[in-house]
mmCIF file of C-alpha atoms in Angstrom:
data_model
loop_
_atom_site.group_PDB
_atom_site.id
_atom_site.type_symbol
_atom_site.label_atom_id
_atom_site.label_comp_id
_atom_site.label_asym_id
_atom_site.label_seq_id
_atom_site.Cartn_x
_atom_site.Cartn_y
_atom_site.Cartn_z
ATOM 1 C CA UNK A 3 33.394 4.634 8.711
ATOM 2 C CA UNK A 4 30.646 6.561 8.931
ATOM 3 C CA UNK A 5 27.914 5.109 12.119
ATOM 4 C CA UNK A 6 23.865 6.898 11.991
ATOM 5 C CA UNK A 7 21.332 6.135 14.597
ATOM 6 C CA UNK A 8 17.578 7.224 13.594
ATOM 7 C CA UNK A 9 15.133 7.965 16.421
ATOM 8 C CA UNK A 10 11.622 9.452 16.177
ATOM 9 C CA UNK A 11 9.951 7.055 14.552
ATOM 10 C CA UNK A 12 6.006 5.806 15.864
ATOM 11 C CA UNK A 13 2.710 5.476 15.685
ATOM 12 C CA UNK A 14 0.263 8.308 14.845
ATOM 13 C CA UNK A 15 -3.145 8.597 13.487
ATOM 14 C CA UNK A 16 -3.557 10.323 9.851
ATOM 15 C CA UNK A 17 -3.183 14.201 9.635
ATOM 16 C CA UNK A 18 -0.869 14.134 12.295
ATOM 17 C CA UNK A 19 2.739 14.960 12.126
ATOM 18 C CA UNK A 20 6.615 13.137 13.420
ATOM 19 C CA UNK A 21 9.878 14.227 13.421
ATOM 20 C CA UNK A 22 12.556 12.021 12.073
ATOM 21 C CA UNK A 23 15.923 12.427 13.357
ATOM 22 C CA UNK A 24 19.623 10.963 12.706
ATOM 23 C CA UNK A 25 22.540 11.509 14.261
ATOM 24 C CA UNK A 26 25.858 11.052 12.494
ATOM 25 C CA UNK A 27 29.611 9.772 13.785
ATOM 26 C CA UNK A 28 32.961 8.917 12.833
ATOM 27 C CA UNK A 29 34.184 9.880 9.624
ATOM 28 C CA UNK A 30 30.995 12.342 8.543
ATOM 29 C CA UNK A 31 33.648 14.965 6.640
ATOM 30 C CA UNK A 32 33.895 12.108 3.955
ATOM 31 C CA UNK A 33 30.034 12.219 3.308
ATOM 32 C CA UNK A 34 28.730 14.986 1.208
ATOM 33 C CA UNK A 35 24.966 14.319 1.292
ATOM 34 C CA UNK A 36 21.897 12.771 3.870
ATOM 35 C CA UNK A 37 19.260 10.989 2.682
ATOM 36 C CA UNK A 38 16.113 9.402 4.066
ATOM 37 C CA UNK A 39 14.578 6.317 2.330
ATOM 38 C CA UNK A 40 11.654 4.597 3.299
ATOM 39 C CA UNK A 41 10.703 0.678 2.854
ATOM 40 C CA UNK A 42 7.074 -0.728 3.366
ATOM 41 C CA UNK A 43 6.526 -4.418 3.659
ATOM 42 C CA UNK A 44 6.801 -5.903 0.032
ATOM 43 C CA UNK A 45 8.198 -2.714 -1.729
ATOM 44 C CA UNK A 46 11.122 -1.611 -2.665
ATOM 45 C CA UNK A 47 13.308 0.931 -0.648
ATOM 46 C CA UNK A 48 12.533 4.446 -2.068
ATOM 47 C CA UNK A 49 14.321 7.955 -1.218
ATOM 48 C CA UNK A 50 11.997 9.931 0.360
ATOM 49 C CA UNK A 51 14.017 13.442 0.908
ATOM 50 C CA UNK A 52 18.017 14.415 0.161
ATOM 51 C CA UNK A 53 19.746 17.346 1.319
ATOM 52 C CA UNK A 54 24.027 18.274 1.576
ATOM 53 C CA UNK A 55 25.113 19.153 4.895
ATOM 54 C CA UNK A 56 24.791 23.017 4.247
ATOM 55 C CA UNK A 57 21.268 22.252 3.308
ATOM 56 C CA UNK A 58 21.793 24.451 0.061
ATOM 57 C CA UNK A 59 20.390 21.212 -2.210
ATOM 58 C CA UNK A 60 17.898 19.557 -1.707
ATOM 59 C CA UNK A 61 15.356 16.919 -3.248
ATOM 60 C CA UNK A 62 11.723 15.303 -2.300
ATOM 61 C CA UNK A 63 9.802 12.369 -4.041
ATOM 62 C CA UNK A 64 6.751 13.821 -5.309
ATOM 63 C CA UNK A 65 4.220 12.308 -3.099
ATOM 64 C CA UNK A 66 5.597 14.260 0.110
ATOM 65 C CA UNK A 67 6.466 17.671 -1.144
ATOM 66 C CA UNK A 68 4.726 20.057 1.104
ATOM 67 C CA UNK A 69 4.249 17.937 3.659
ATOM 68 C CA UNK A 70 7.758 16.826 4.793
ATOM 69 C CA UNK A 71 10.863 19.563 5.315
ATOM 70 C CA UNK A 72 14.277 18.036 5.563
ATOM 71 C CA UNK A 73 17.314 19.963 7.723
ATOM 72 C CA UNK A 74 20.190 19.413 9.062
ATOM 73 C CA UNK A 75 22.087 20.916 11.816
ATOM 74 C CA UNK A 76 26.089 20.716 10.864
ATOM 75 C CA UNK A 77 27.012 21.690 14.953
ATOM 76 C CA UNK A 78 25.439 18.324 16.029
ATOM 77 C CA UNK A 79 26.085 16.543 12.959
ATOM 78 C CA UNK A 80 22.108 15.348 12.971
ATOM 79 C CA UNK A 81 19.708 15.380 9.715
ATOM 80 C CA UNK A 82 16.297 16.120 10.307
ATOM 81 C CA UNK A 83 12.679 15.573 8.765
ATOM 82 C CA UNK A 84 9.944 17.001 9.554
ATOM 83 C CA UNK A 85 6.859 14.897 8.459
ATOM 84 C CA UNK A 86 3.601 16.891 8.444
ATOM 85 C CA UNK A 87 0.035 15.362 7.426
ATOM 86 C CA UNK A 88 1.415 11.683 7.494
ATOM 87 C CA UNK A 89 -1.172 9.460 5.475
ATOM 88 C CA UNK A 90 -1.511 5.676 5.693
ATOM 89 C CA UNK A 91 1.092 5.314 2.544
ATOM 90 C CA UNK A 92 3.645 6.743 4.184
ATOM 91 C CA UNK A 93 3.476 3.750 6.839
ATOM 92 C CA UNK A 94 7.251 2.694 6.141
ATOM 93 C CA UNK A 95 10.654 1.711 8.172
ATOM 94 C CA UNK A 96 12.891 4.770 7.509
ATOM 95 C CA UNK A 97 16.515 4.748 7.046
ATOM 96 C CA UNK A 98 18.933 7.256 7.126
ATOM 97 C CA UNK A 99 22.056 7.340 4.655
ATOM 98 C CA UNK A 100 24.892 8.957 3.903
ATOM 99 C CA UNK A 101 26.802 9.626 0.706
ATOM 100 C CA UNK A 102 30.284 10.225 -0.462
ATOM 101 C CA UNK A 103 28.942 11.222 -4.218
ATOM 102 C CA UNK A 104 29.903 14.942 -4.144
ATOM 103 C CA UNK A 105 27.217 16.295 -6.329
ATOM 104 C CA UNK A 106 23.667 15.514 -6.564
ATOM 105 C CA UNK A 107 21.494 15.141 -4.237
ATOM 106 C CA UNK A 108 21.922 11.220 -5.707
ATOM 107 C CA UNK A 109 18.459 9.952 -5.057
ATOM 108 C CA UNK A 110 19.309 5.761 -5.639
ATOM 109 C CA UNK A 111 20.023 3.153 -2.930
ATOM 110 C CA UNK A 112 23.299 2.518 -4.268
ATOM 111 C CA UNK A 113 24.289 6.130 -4.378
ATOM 112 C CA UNK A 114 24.207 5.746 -0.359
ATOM 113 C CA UNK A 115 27.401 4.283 1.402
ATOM 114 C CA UNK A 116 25.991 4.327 5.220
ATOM 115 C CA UNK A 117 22.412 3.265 6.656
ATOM 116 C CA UNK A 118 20.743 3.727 9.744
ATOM 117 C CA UNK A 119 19.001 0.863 11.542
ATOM 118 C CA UNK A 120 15.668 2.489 10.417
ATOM 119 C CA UNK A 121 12.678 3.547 13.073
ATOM 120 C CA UNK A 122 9.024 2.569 12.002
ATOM 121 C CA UNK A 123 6.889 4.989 11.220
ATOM 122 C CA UNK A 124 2.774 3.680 11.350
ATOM 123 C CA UNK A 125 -0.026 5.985 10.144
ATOM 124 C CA UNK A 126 -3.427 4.682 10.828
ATOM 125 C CA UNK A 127 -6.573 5.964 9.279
#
């Protein structure tokens, strides 16, 4: 088993910026790639960024390229993201996940085997 804990999630106006982080335990040699997803009231979850531990792949939905940077740091086991020039729509609970798909970065819910509690992220205008 595989356990992630998100933190850095909050409240902050438009144009400003957050930093997402999730920590990683237990069994994290069987997971291959870290994503981050993001669910607004209503939607569907969506990924928002994917990356493999040595950070060598990586992937972004459209709508945040530029703005967000994931990372991860292998020593502390911990994915990161960086989240630049938040906008209203990216008002969202985040999750973190893991995956034991070995190639990718897999971008679908189902792809993921672990989640994170998720941390609420608020942008107001």
């Amino acid at each position: 088993q595989v356990q992630l804990v998100e933190s850095g999630g909050g409240l902050v106006q438009a144009g400003g910026s957050l930093r997402l982080s999730c920590a990683a335990s237990g069994r994290t040699s069987s997971t291959y790639f870290m994503g981050w997803f993001r669910q607004a009231p209503g939607k569907e979850r969506d990924v928002v960024a994917a990356i493999n531990w040595n950070g060598g792949s990586t992937y972004y939905q459209e709508s945040v390229k530029g703005r967000f940077t994931i990372s991860t740091d292998t020593a502390k086991n911990t994915v990161f993201m960086q989240m630049n020039n938040l906008k209203p729509e990216d008002t969202a609970v985040y999750y973190c996940a893991a995956s034991r798909i070995r190639f990718g970065p897999p971008t679908a819910v189902y792809d993921y085997n672990y989640w994170g509690q998720g941390t609420q992220v608020t942008v107001s205008s």
